[in-house]
Tab-separated table of C-alpha atoms in Angstrom:
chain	number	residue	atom	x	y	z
A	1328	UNK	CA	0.000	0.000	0.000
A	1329	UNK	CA	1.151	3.452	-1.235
A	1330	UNK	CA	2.211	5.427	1.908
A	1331	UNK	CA	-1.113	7.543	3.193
A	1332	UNK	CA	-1.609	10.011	5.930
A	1333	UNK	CA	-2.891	8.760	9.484
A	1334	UNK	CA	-6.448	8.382	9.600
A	1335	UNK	CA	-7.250	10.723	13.124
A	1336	UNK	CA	-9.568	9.685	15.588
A	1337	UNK	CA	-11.437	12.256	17.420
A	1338	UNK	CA	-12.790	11.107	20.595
A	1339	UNK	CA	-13.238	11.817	24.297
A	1340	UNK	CA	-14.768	11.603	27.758
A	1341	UNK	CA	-16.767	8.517	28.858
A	1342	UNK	CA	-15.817	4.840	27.818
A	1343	UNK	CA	-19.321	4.605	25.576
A	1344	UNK	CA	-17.045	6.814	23.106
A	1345	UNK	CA	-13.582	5.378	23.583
A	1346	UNK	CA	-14.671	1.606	23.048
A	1347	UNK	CA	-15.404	2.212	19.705
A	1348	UNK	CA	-12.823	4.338	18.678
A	1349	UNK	CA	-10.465	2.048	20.071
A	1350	UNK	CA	-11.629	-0.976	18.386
A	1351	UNK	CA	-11.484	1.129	15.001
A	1352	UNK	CA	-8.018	1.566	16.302
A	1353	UNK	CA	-7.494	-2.132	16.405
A	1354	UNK	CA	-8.799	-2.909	13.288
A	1355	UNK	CA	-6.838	-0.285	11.450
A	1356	UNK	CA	-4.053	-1.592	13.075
A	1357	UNK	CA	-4.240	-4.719	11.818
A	1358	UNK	CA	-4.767	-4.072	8.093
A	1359	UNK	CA	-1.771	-1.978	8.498
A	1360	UNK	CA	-3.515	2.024	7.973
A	1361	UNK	CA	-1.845	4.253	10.410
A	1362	UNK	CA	-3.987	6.493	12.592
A	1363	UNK	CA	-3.543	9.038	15.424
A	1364	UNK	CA	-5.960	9.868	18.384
A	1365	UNK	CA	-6.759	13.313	19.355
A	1366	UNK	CA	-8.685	14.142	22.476
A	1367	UNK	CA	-8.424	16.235	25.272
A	1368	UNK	CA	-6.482	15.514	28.622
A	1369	UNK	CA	-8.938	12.271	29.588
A	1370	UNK	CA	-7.243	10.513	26.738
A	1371	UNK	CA	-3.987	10.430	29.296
A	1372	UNK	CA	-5.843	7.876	30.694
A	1373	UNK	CA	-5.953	4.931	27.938
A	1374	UNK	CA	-4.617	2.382	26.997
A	1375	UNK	CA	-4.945	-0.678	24.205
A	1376	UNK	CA	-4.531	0.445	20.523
A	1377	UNK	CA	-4.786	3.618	20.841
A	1378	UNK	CA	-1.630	4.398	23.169
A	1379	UNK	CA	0.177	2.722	20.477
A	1380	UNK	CA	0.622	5.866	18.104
A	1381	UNK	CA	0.380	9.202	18.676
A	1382	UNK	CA	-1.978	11.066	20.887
A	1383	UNK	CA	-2.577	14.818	20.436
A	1384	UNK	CA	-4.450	16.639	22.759
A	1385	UNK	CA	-6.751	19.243	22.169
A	1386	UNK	CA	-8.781	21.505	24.754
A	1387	UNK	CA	-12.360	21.079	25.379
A	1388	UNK	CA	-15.165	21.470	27.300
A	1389	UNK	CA	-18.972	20.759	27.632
A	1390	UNK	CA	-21.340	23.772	27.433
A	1391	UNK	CA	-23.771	22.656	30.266
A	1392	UNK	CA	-24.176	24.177	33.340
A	1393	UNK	CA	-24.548	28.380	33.950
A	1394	UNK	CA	-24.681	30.985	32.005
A	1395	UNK	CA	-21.069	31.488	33.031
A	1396	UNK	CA	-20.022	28.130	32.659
A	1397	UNK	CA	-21.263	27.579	29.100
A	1398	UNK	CA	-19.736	30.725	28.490
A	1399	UNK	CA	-16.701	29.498	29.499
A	1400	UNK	CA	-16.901	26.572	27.515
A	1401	UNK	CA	-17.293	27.520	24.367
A	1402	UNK	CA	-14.328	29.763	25.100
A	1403	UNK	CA	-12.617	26.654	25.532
A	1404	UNK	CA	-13.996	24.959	22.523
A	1405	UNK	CA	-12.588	27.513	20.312
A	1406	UNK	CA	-9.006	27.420	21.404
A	1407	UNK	CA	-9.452	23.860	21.117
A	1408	UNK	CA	-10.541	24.389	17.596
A	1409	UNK	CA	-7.233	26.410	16.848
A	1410	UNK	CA	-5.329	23.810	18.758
A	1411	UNK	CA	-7.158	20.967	16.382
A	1412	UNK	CA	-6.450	23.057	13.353
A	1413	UNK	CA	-3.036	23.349	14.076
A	1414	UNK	CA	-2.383	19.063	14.370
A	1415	UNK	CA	-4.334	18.373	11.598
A	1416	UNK	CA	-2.324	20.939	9.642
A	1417	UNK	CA	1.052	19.056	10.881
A	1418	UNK	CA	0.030	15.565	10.348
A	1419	UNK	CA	-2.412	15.863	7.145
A	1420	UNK	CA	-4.423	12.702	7.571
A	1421	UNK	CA	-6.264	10.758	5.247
A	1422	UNK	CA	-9.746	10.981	7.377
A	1423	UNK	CA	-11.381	12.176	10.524
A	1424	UNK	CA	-13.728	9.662	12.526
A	1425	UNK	CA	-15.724	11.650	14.998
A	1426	UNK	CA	-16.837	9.609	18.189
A	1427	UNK	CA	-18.920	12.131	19.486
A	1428	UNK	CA	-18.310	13.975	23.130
A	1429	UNK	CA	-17.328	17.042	23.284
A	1430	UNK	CA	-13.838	16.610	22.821
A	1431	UNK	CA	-14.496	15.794	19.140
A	1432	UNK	CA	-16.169	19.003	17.982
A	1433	UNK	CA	-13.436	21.548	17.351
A	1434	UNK	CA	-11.355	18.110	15.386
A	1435	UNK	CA	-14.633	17.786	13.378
A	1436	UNK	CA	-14.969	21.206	12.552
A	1437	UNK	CA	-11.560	21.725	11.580
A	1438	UNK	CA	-11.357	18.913	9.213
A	1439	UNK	CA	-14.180	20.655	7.359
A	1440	UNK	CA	-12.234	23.665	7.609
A	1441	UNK	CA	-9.273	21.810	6.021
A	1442	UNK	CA	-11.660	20.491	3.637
A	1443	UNK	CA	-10.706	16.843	4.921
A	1444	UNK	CA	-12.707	13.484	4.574
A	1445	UNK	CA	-14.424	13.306	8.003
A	1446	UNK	CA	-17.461	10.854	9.200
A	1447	UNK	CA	-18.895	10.258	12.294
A	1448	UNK	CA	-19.801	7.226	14.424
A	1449	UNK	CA	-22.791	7.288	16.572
A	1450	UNK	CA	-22.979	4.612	19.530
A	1451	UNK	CA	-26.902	5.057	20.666
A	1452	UNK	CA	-29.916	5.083	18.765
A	1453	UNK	CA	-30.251	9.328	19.503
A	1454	UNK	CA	-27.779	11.164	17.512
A	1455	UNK	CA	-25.601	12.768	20.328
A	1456	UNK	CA	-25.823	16.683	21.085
A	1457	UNK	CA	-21.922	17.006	20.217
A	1458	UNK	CA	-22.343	14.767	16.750
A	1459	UNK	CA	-25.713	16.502	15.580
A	1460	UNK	CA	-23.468	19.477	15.979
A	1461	UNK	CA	-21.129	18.549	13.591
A	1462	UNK	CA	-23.489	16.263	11.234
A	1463	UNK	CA	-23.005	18.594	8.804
A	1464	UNK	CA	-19.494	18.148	8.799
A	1465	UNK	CA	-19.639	14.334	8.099
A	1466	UNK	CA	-19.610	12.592	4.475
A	1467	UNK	CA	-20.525	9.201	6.268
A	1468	UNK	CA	-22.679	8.439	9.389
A	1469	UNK	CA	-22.058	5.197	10.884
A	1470	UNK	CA	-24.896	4.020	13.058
A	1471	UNK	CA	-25.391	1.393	15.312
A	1472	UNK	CA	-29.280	0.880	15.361
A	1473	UNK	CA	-31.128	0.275	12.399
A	1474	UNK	CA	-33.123	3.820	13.206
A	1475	UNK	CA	-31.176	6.660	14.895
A	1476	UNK	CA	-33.005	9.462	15.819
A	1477	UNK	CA	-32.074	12.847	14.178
A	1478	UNK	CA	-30.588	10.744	11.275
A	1479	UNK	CA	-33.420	10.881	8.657
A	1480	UNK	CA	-34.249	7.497	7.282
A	1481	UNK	CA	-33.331	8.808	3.725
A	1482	UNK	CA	-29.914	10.045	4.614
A	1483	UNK	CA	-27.547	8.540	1.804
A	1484	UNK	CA	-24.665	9.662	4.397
A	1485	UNK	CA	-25.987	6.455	6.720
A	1486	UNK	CA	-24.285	3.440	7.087
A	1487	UNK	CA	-25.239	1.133	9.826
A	1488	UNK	CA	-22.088	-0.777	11.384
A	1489	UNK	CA	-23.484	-1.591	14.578
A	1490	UNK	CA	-21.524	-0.997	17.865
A	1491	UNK	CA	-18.019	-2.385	18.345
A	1492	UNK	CA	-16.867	-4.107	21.352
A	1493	UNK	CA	-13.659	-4.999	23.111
A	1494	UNK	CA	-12.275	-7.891	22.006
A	1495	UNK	CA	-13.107	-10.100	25.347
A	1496	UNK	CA	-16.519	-9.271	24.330
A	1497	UNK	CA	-15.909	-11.051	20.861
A	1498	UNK	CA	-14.273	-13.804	21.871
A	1499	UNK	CA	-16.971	-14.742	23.844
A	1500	UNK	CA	-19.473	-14.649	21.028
A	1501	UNK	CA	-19.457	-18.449	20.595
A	1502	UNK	CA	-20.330	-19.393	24.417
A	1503	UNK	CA	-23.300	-20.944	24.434
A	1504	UNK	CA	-26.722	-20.183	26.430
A	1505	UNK	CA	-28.220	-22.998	28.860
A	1506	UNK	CA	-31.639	-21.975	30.468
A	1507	UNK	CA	-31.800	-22.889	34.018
A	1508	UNK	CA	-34.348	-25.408	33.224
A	1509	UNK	CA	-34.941	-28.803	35.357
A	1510	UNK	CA	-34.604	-26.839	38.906
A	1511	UNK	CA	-31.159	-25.968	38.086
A	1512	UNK	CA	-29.069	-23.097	39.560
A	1513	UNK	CA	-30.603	-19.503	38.304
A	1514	UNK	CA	-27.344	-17.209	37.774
A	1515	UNK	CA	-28.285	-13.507	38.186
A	1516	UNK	CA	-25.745	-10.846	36.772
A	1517	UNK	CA	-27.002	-7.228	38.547
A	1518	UNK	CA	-24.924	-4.236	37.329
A	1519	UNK	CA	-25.789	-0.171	36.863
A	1520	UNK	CA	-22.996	1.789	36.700
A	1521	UNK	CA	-21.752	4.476	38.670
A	1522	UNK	CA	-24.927	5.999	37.984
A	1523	UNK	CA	-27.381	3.291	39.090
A	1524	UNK	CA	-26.257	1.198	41.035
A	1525	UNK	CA	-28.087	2.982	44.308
A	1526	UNK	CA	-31.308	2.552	43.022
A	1527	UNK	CA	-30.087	-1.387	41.530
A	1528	UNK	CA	-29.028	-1.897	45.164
A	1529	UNK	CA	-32.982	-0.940	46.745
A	1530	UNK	CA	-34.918	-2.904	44.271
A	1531	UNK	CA	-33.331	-5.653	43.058
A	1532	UNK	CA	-32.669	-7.758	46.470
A	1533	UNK	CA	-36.171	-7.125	47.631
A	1534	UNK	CA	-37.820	-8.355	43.983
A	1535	UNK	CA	-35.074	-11.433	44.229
A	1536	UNK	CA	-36.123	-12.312	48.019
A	1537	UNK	CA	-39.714	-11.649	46.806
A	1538	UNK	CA	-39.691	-15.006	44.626
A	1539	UNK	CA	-41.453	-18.068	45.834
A	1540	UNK	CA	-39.951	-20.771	47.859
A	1541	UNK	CA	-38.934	-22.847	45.142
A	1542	UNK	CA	-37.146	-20.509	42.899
A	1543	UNK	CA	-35.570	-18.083	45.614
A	1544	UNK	CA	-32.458	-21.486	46.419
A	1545	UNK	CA	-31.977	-21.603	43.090
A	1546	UNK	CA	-30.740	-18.057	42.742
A	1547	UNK	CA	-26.665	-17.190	42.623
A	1548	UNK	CA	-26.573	-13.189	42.344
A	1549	UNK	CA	-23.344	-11.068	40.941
A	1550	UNK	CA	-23.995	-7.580	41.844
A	1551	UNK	CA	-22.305	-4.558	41.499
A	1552	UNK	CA	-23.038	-2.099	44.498
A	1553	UNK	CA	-21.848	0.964	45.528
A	1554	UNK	CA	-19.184	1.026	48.249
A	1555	UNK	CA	-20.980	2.364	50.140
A	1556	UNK	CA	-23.935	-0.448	50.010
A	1557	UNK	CA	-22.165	-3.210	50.129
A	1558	UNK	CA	-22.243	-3.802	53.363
A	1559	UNK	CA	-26.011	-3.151	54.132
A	1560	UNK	CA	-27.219	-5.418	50.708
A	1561	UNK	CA	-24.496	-8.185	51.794
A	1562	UNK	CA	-26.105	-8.429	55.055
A	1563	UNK	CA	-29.829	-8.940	53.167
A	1564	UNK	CA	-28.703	-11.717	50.897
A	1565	UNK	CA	-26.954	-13.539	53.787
A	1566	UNK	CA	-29.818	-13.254	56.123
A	1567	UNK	CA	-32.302	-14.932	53.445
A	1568	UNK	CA	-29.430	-17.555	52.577
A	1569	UNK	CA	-29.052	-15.874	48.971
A	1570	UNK	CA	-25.699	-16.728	47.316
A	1571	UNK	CA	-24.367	-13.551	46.401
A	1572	UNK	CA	-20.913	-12.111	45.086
A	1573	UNK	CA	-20.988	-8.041	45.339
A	1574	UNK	CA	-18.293	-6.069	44.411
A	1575	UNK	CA	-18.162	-1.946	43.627
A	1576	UNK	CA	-16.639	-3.125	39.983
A	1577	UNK	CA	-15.577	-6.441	37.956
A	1578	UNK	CA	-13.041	-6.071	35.729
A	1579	UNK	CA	-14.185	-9.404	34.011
A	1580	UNK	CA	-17.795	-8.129	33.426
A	1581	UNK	CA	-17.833	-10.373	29.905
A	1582	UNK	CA	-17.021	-13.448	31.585
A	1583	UNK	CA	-19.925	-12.529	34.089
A	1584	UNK	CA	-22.444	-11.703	30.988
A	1585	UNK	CA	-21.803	-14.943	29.120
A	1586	UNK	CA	-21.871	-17.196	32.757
A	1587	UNK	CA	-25.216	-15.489	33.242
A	1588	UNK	CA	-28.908	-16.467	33.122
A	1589	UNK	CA	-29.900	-13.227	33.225
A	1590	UNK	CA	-28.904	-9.647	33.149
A	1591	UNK	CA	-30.621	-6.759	34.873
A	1592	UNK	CA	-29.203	-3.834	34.185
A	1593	UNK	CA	-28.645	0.015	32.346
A	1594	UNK	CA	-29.128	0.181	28.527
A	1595	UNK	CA	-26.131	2.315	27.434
A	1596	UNK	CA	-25.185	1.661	24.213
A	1597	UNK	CA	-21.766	-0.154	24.824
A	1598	UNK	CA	-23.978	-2.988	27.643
A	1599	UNK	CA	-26.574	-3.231	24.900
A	1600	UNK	CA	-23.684	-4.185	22.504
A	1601	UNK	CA	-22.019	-6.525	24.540
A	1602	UNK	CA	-25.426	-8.232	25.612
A	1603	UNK	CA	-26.129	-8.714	21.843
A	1604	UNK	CA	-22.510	-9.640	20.651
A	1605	UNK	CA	-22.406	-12.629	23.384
A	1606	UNK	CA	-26.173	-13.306	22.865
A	1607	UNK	CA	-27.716	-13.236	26.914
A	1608	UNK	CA	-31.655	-12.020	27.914
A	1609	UNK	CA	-31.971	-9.238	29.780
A	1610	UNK	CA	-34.382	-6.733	32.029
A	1611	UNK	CA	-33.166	-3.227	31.113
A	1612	UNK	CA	-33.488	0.204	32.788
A	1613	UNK	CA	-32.924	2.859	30.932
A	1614	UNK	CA	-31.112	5.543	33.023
A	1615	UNK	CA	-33.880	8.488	33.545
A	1616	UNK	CA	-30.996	11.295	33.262
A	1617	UNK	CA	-29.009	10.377	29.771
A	1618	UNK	CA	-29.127	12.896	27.336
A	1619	UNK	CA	-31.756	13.051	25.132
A	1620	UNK	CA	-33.219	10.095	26.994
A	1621	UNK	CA	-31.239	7.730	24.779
A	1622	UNK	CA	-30.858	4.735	26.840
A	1623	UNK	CA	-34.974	4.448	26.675
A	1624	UNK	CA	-34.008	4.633	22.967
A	1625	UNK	CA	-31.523	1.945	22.958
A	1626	UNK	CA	-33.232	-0.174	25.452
A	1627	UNK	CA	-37.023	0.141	23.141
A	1628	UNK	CA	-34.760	-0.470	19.897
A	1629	UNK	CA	-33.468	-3.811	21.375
A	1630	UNK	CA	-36.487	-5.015	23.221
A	1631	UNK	CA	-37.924	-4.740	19.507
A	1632	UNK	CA	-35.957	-7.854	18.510
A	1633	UNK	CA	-37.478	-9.894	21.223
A	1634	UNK	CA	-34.041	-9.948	23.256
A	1635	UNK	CA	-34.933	-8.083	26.719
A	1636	UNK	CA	-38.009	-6.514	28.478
A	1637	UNK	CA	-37.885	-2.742	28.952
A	1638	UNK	CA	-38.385	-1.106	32.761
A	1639	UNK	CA	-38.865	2.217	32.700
A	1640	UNK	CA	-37.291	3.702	35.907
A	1641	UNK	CA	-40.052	5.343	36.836
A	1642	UNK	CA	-41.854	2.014	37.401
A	1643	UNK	CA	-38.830	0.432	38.609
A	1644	UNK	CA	-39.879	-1.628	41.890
A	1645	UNK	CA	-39.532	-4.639	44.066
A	1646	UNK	CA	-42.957	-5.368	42.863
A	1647	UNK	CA	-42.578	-5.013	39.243
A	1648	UNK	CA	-39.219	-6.691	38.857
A	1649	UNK	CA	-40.201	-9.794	40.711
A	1650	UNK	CA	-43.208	-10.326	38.718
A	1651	UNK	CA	-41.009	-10.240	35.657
A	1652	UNK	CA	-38.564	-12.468	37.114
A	1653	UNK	CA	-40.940	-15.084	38.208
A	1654	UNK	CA	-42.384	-14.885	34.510
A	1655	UNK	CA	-39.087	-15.877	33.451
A	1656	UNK	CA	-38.170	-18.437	35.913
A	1657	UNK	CA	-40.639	-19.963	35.251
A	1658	UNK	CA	-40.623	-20.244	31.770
A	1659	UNK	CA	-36.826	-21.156	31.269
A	1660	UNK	CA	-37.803	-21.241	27.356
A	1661	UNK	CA	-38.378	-17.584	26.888
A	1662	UNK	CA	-35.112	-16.550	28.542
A	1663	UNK	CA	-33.872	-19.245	25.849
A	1664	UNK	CA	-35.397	-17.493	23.219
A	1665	UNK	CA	-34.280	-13.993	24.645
A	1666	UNK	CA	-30.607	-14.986	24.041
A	1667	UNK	CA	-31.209	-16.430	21.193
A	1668	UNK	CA	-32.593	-13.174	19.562
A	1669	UNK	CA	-30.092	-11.113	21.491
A	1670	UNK	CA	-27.611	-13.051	19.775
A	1671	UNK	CA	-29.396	-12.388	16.117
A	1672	UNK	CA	-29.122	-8.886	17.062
A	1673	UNK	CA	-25.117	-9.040	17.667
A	1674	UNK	CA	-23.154	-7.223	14.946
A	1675	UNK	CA	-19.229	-8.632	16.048
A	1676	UNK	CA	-18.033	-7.691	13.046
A	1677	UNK	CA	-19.078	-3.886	13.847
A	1678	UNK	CA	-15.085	-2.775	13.366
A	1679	UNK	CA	-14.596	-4.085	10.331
A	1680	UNK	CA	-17.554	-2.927	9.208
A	1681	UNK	CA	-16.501	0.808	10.690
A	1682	UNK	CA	-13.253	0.370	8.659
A	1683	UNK	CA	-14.896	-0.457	5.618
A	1684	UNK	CA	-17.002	2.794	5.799
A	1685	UNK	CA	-13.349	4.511	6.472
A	1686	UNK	CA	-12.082	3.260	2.876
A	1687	UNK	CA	-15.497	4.394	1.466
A	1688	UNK	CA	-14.863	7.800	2.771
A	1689	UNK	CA	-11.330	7.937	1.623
A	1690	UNK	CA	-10.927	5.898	-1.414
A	1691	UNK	CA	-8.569	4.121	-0.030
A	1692	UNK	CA	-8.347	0.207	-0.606
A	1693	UNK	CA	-8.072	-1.267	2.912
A	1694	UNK	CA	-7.825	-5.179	3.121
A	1695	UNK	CA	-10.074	-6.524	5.727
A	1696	UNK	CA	-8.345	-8.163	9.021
A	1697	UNK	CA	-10.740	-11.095	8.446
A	1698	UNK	CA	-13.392	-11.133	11.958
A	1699	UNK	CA	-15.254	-13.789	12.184
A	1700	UNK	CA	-19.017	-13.444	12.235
């Protein structure tokens, strides 16, 4: 291959946006296309691919907040943007990919500037505040849902890719379900996030103690708490005899999805991902707070394939969750046929298909790493 500029990706901020562009990362890597990251001083903070080649970092900030604040912000956006101008000037890449996140706006809006090749990725099924304010910058939209709100259905610039995942995730693809039929052992997978786990640790161990005598033995719970409820929901499962393993994190939270039964958690885009790429049933609540209310979105966009029933939060109780989980219990074929449409629904060949979309935007002939489907 002729010798080509670095294809930059923009990204930033939480790990929904990093996954991605670090899996695009890997799968560059691998069919040999250079690429550079640039972000803002969170990037310090990864690792994988993308510490691999170089990292440029930009200044950013999200408008949100006061007056004052979002004043200040957009202050900082624009000598980000002349900071972002400046790198692209010195390493004259091939293509942009936008992640969305703040950090990515003044990149995207200097490539179009520079008159550069620039797309954007888009994890949820709601185009993101910081990506619909750069749409207009993008030749290519990559989605991951086969609707994404403020992405018009006619839009020749869409190109759905799905999601991509870590490569744990993928490797995991092939496990395969058992339902906990025949009065076998009912493995329970609880986690939240930083964001919901207070709410996960209320609900769900009054809903689980909730179940009748003959399902509540079978149960064996992983649940992520809070630090700061671990002691108080240890001390519930123990008194009712409940085998449970809590922890604040897991740093093996694949391994947990695909040795599950069951998932109850968030629906952020990179959980609804993994769910589908390793194929498990799930009870999702969308956190009340995201932006745009995407993780209703995501969570309404997957339920649609048959793979998970939808809680809102609002109607999030003991009540509600145990009659859900005794329907399921119960009927050990439906979580069967749960995973089994989950697993339709998994797109593990998401960066390669992301890649592909980068040679469409460039031109450029980019040999595929060959991931298995």
């Amino acid at each position: 291959m002729a010798a080509v500029g670095p294809v930059v990706l923009a990204t930033g901020g939480t790990g929904g946006h990093v996954f991605p562009a670090e899996a695009l990362a890997g799968e560059l890597e691998a069919r040999g296309v250079p690429f550079a990251l640039v972000t803002d001083s969170r990037g310090r903070q990864w690792q994988g691919a993308l510490s691999r080649r170089p990292i440029h970092y930009i200044r950013s900030a999200s408008p949100t907040g006061s007056l004052q604040s979002k004043a200040k912000a957009l202050l900082t956006l624009a000598v980000g943007l002349f900071d972002a101008w400046r790198v692209l000037g010195r390493i004259a890449p091939s293509a942009v990919v936008g992640f969305g996140g703040y950090a990515s706006v003044p990149t995207m809006v200097a490539a179009r500037l520079r008159r550069l090749p620039a797309m954007l990725h888009e994890q949820n099924a709601v185009l993101g505040k910081a990506n619909r304010l750069v749409q207009g910058s993008a030749g290519l939209i990559a989605t991951s849902f086969e609707r994404t709100r403020f992405v018009p259905a006619d839009d020749a610039r869409a190109r759905l890719v799905g999601n991509p995942v870590r490569e744990p995730v993928r490797a995991l693809r092939a496990s395969p379900y058992r339902s906990p039929s025949d009065g076998r052992i009912i493995d329970v997978l609880v986690f939240g996030g930083s964001q919901g786990a207070a709410s996960f640790s209320q609900v769900v161990p009054q809903a689980l103690l909730s179940l009748s005598p003959a399902l509540r033995p079978r149960l064996r719970v992983v649940q992520q708490c809070r630090a700061e409820d671990l002691g108080s929901v240890r001390k519930i499962y123990a008194k009712h005899g409940v085998v449970a393993e809590l922890a604040p994190f897991f740093s093996d939270l694949p391994q947990r999805i695909a040795a599950a039964h069951l998932v109850i958690g968030r629906s952020g885009a990179s959980t609804v991902a993994e769910l589908a790429t390793i194929g498990r049933p799930s009870i999702l609540i969308p956190y009340p707070y995201a932006a745009d209310d995407h993780q209703t979105a995501n969570a309404r966009a997957f339920e649609a394939t048959g793979a998970c029933i939808v809680v809102p939060h609002a109607s999030f109780d003991a009540a509600t969750l145990a009659e859900h989980l005794t329907m399921l219990f119960e009927a050990p074929e439906r979580l069967a046929a749960m995973a089994a449409a989950a697993h339709g629904a998994g797109r593990p060949d998401a960066a390669a298909r992301l890649a592909d979309v980068v040679a469409e935007l460039t031109g450029l002939s980019l040999q595929p790493s060959g991931v298995p489907a």
